[in-house]
C-alpha cells in the first residue's frame, strides 16, 4: 500500500524570503554506487512551485542500532546556509521547471 502521510515540513526565512523545507533522504547506504550517501533536504519557496534538493556529503556511518536522523534534529542555520548557497548557485525558486539537485558541503555552503 502506498504511503500517504507527508513528511514534516518546516518554515524558514532566508534573506527575507519564506521557504518550506523537509527531509528528503536520510543518510543511507546506496547499492548503486556501493557507498554511503549523505542526507538530502528538499526546499521550495512558499509562493513558488519549483523545488530544489540539497544533497549533503556523507558523514560518519552510524553505529548499528543507532536511532535514525529526524528532520527536527537538523540545525536551522545549516538549512538557511544551504538555501542561500542554492540561490547563489543559480536556483530560481520562483521560476517554473524541474526539481534542481544541488550538492552542498557539510556546512551548507
Coordinates of N, CA and C in Angstrom, one line a residue:
X1 N 0.8 -1.2 0.0 CA 0.0 0.0 0.0 C 0.9 1.2 0.0
X2 N 0.5 2.2 -0.7 CA 1.3 3.5 -0.9 C 1.3 4.3 0.4
X3 N 2.4 4.9 0.7 CA 2.5 5.8 1.9 C 1.7 7.1 1.6
X4 N 0.8 7.5 2.4 CA 0.0 8.7 2.2 C 0.4 9.8 3.1
X5 N 1.1 9.6 4.2 CA 1.4 10.6 5.1 C 2.6 11.5 4.5
X6 N 2.4 12.8 4.5 CA 3.5 13.6 4.1 C 4.5 13.8 5.2
X7 N 5.8 14.0 4.8 CA 6.8 14.2 5.8 C 6.6 15.6 6.5
X8 N 7.2 15.8 7.6 CA 7.1 17.1 8.3 C 7.7 18.2 7.5
X9 N 7.0 19.3 7.3 CA 7.5 20.4 6.6 C 7.8 21.5 7.7
X10 N 8.9 22.3 7.4 CA 9.3 23.3 8.3 C 9.4 24.6 7.6
X11 N 9.0 25.7 8.2 CA 9.1 27.0 7.6 C 10.4 27.7 8.0
X12 N 11.0 28.4 7.1 CA 12.3 29.1 7.4 C 12.3 30.4 6.6
X13 N 12.9 31.4 7.1 CA 13.1 32.6 6.3 C 14.6 32.8 6.0
X14 N 14.9 33.0 4.8 CA 16.3 33.3 4.3 C 16.3 34.5 3.5
X15 N 17.1 35.5 3.9 CA 17.3 36.8 3.2 C 15.9 37.4 3.0
X16 N 15.0 37.3 4.0 CA 13.7 38.0 3.9 C 12.7 37.2 3.1
X17 N 13.0 36.0 2.6 CA 12.1 35.3 1.8 C 11.6 34.0 2.5
X18 N 10.3 33.7 2.5 CA 9.8 32.5 3.2 C 10.0 31.2 2.4
X19 N 10.5 30.2 3.0 CA 10.7 28.9 2.3 C 10.1 27.8 3.2
X20 N 9.9 26.7 2.6 CA 9.4 25.5 3.3 C 10.4 24.4 2.9
X21 N 10.8 23.6 3.9 CA 11.8 22.5 3.7 C 11.4 21.3 4.4
X22 N 11.9 20.1 4.0 CA 11.6 18.9 4.6 C 12.8 17.9 4.3
X23 N 12.9 16.9 5.2 CA 13.9 15.9 5.0 C 13.5 15.0 3.8
X24 N 14.3 15.0 2.8 CA 14.1 14.3 1.6 C 14.6 12.9 1.6
X25 N 15.9 12.8 2.2 CA 16.5 11.4 2.3 C 17.4 11.4 3.6
X26 N 17.3 10.4 4.4 CA 18.2 10.2 5.5 C 19.5 9.7 5.0
X27 N 20.6 9.8 5.7 CA 21.8 9.2 5.3 C 21.6 7.7 5.2
X28 N 22.1 7.1 4.1 CA 21.9 5.7 3.8 C 22.9 5.1 3.0
X29 N 22.9 3.8 2.9 CA 23.8 3.0 2.1 C 23.2 3.0 0.7
X30 N 24.0 3.2 -0.4 CA 23.5 3.2 -1.7 C 24.0 2.0 -2.4
X31 N 23.1 1.1 -2.9 CA 23.6 -0.1 -3.6 C 24.1 0.2 -5.0
X32 N 23.6 1.3 -5.6 CA 24.0 1.6 -7.0 C 25.5 2.0 -7.0
X33 N 25.9 2.9 -6.1 CA 27.3 3.4 -6.1 C 28.1 2.6 -5.1
X34 N 27.6 1.7 -4.3 CA 28.3 0.9 -3.3 C 29.1 1.8 -2.3
X35 N 28.4 2.8 -1.9 CA 29.0 3.7 -0.8 C 27.9 4.4 0.0
X36 N 28.3 5.0 1.0 CA 27.4 5.7 2.0 C 27.0 7.0 1.4
X37 N 25.7 7.4 1.4 CA 25.2 8.7 0.9 C 24.7 9.5 2.1
X38 N 24.9 10.8 1.9 CA 24.5 11.7 3.0 C 23.1 12.1 2.9
X39 N 22.6 12.9 3.8 CA 21.2 13.3 3.8 C 20.9 14.3 2.7
X40 N 19.7 14.5 2.4 CA 19.3 15.5 1.4 C 18.0 16.1 1.9
X41 N 17.9 17.4 1.8 CA 16.7 18.1 2.1 C 16.1 18.7 0.9
X42 N 14.8 18.8 0.8 CA 14.1 19.4 -0.3 C 13.5 20.7 0.2
X43 N 13.5 21.7 -0.7 CA 13.1 23.1 -0.3 C 12.3 23.7 -1.5
X44 N 11.4 24.5 -1.1 CA 10.7 25.4 -2.1 C 10.3 26.7 -1.5
X45 N 10.1 27.7 -2.3 CA 9.7 29.0 -1.8 C 8.2 28.8 -1.5
X46 N 7.7 29.5 -0.5 CA 6.3 29.3 -0.1 C 5.3 29.8 -1.2
X47 N 5.8 30.7 -2.1 CA 4.9 31.2 -3.1 C 5.2 30.5 -4.5
X48 N 6.3 29.7 -4.5 CA 6.7 29.1 -5.7 C 6.4 27.6 -5.8
X49 N 6.7 27.0 -7.0 CA 6.4 25.6 -7.2 C 7.7 24.8 -7.4
X50 N 8.8 25.5 -7.8 CA 10.0 24.8 -8.2 C 10.8 24.4 -6.9
X51 N 11.1 23.1 -6.9 CA 11.8 22.6 -5.7 C 13.3 22.5 -6.0
X52 N 14.1 22.4 -4.9 CA 15.5 22.1 -5.0 C 15.7 21.0 -4.0
X53 N 16.6 20.0 -4.4 CA 17.0 19.0 -3.4 C 18.5 19.3 -3.1
X54 N 18.8 19.6 -1.9 CA 20.1 19.9 -1.4 C 20.8 18.7 -0.8
X55 N 21.8 18.2 -1.5 CA 22.5 17.0 -1.0 C 23.7 17.3 -0.2
X56 N 23.8 16.7 0.9 CA 25.0 16.9 1.8 C 25.9 15.7 1.7
X57 N 27.2 15.9 1.9 CA 28.1 14.8 1.9 C 27.9 13.8 3.0
X58 N 28.3 12.6 2.8 CA 28.1 11.6 3.9 C 29.0 11.9 5.1
X59 N 28.4 11.7 6.2 CA 29.2 11.9 7.4 C 29.6 10.5 7.9
X60 N 30.0 10.4 9.1 CA 30.4 9.0 9.6 C 29.2 8.1 9.6
X61 N 29.4 6.9 9.3 CA 28.4 5.9 9.3 C 27.9 5.7 10.7
X62 N 26.5 5.7 10.9 CA 26.0 5.5 12.3 C 26.3 4.1 12.8
X63 N 26.4 3.9 14.1 CA 26.5 2.6 14.6 C 25.3 1.8 14.4
X64 N 25.4 0.5 14.3 CA 24.3 -0.4 14.2 C 23.3 -0.2 15.3
X65 N 22.1 0.0 15.0 CA 21.0 0.1 16.0 C 20.9 1.6 16.5
X66 N 21.7 2.5 16.0 CA 21.5 3.9 16.4 C 20.2 4.5 15.9
X67 N 19.6 5.4 16.6 CA 18.3 6.0 16.0 C 18.6 6.7 14.7
X68 N 17.5 6.7 13.9 CA 17.7 7.4 12.6 C 17.5 8.9 12.8
X69 N 18.2 9.6 11.9 CA 18.1 11.1 11.9 C 16.7 11.6 11.6
X70 N 16.2 12.5 12.5 CA 14.9 13.1 12.3 C 15.1 14.5 11.8
X71 N 14.1 15.0 11.1 CA 14.1 16.3 10.5 C 14.3 17.4 11.6
X72 N 13.7 17.2 12.7 CA 13.7 18.2 13.8 C 15.1 18.3 14.4
X73 N 16.0 17.4 14.1 CA 17.4 17.4 14.6 C 18.3 18.2 13.7
X74 N 17.9 18.6 12.5 CA 18.7 19.3 11.6 C 18.7 20.8 12.0
X75 N 19.9 21.3 12.2 CA 20.1 22.7 12.6 C 19.5 23.7 11.6
X76 N 18.7 24.6 12.1 CA 18.1 25.6 11.2 C 19.2 26.5 10.5
X77 N 20.3 26.9 11.2 CA 21.3 27.7 10.5 C 21.9 26.9 9.3
X78 N 22.0 25.6 9.5 CA 22.6 24.8 8.4 C 21.6 24.8 7.2
X79 N 20.3 24.7 7.4 CA 19.4 24.7 6.4 C 19.4 26.1 5.7
X80 N 19.4 27.2 6.5 CA 19.4 28.5 5.9 C 20.6 28.8 5.1
X81 N 21.8 28.3 5.5 CA 23.0 28.5 4.7 C 22.9 27.7 3.4
X82 N 22.4 26.5 3.5 CA 22.3 25.6 2.3 C 21.3 26.3 1.3
X83 N 20.2 26.9 1.8 CA 19.2 27.5 0.9 C 19.9 28.7 0.2
X84 N 20.6 29.5 1.0 CA 21.3 30.7 0.4 C 22.3 30.3 -0.6
X85 N 23.0 29.2 -0.3 CA 24.0 28.7 -1.3 C 23.3 28.2 -2.6
X86 N 22.2 27.6 -2.5 CA 21.4 27.1 -3.7 C 21.0 28.3 -4.5
X87 N 20.5 29.4 -3.9 CA 20.1 30.6 -4.6 C 21.4 31.2 -5.3
X88 N 22.5 31.3 -4.5 CA 23.7 31.8 -5.1 C 24.2 31.0 -6.3
X89 N 24.0 29.7 -6.3 CA 24.4 28.8 -7.3 C 23.5 28.8 -8.6
X90 N 22.4 29.6 -8.5 CA 21.6 29.8 -9.7 C 20.2 29.2 -9.6
X91 N 19.8 28.6 -8.5 CA 18.5 28.2 -8.3 C 17.5 29.4 -8.2
X92 N 16.5 29.4 -9.1 CA 15.5 30.4 -9.1 C 14.2 29.8 -8.5
X93 N 13.9 30.0 -7.2 CA 12.8 29.3 -6.6 C 11.4 29.8 -7.1
X94 N 11.3 31.0 -7.7 CA 10.0 31.4 -8.2 C 9.8 31.1 -9.7
X95 N 10.8 30.5 -10.3 CA 10.6 30.1 -11.7 C 9.9 28.8 -11.8
X96 N 9.6 28.4 -13.1 CA 9.0 27.1 -13.3 C 10.0 26.2 -13.8
X97 N 9.8 24.9 -13.6 CA 10.7 23.9 -14.1 C 10.9 22.7 -13.2
X98 N 11.8 21.9 -13.7 CA 12.0 20.6 -12.9 C 12.7 20.9 -11.6
X99 N 12.7 19.9 -10.7 CA 13.4 20.0 -9.5 C 14.9 20.0 -9.8
X100 N 15.6 20.9 -9.1 CA 17.1 21.0 -9.2 C 17.8 20.3 -8.1
X101 N 18.8 19.6 -8.4 CA 19.6 19.0 -7.3 C 20.9 19.8 -7.2
X102 N 21.3 20.2 -6.0 CA 22.5 21.0 -5.7 C 23.2 20.3 -4.6
X103 N 24.5 20.0 -4.8 CA 25.4 19.4 -3.8 C 26.0 20.5 -3.0
X104 N 25.9 20.5 -1.7 CA 26.5 21.4 -0.8 C 27.5 20.7 0.1
X105 N 28.3 21.5 0.8 CA 29.3 20.9 1.7 C 28.7 20.6 3.1
X106 N 29.4 20.1 4.0 CA 28.9 19.8 5.3 C 28.4 21.0 6.1
X107 N 28.8 22.2 5.7 CA 28.4 23.4 6.4 C 27.2 24.1 5.6
X108 N 26.8 23.5 4.5 CA 25.7 24.0 3.7 C 26.2 25.0 2.7
X109 N 27.5 25.3 2.6 CA 28.0 26.2 1.6 C 28.2 25.7 0.2

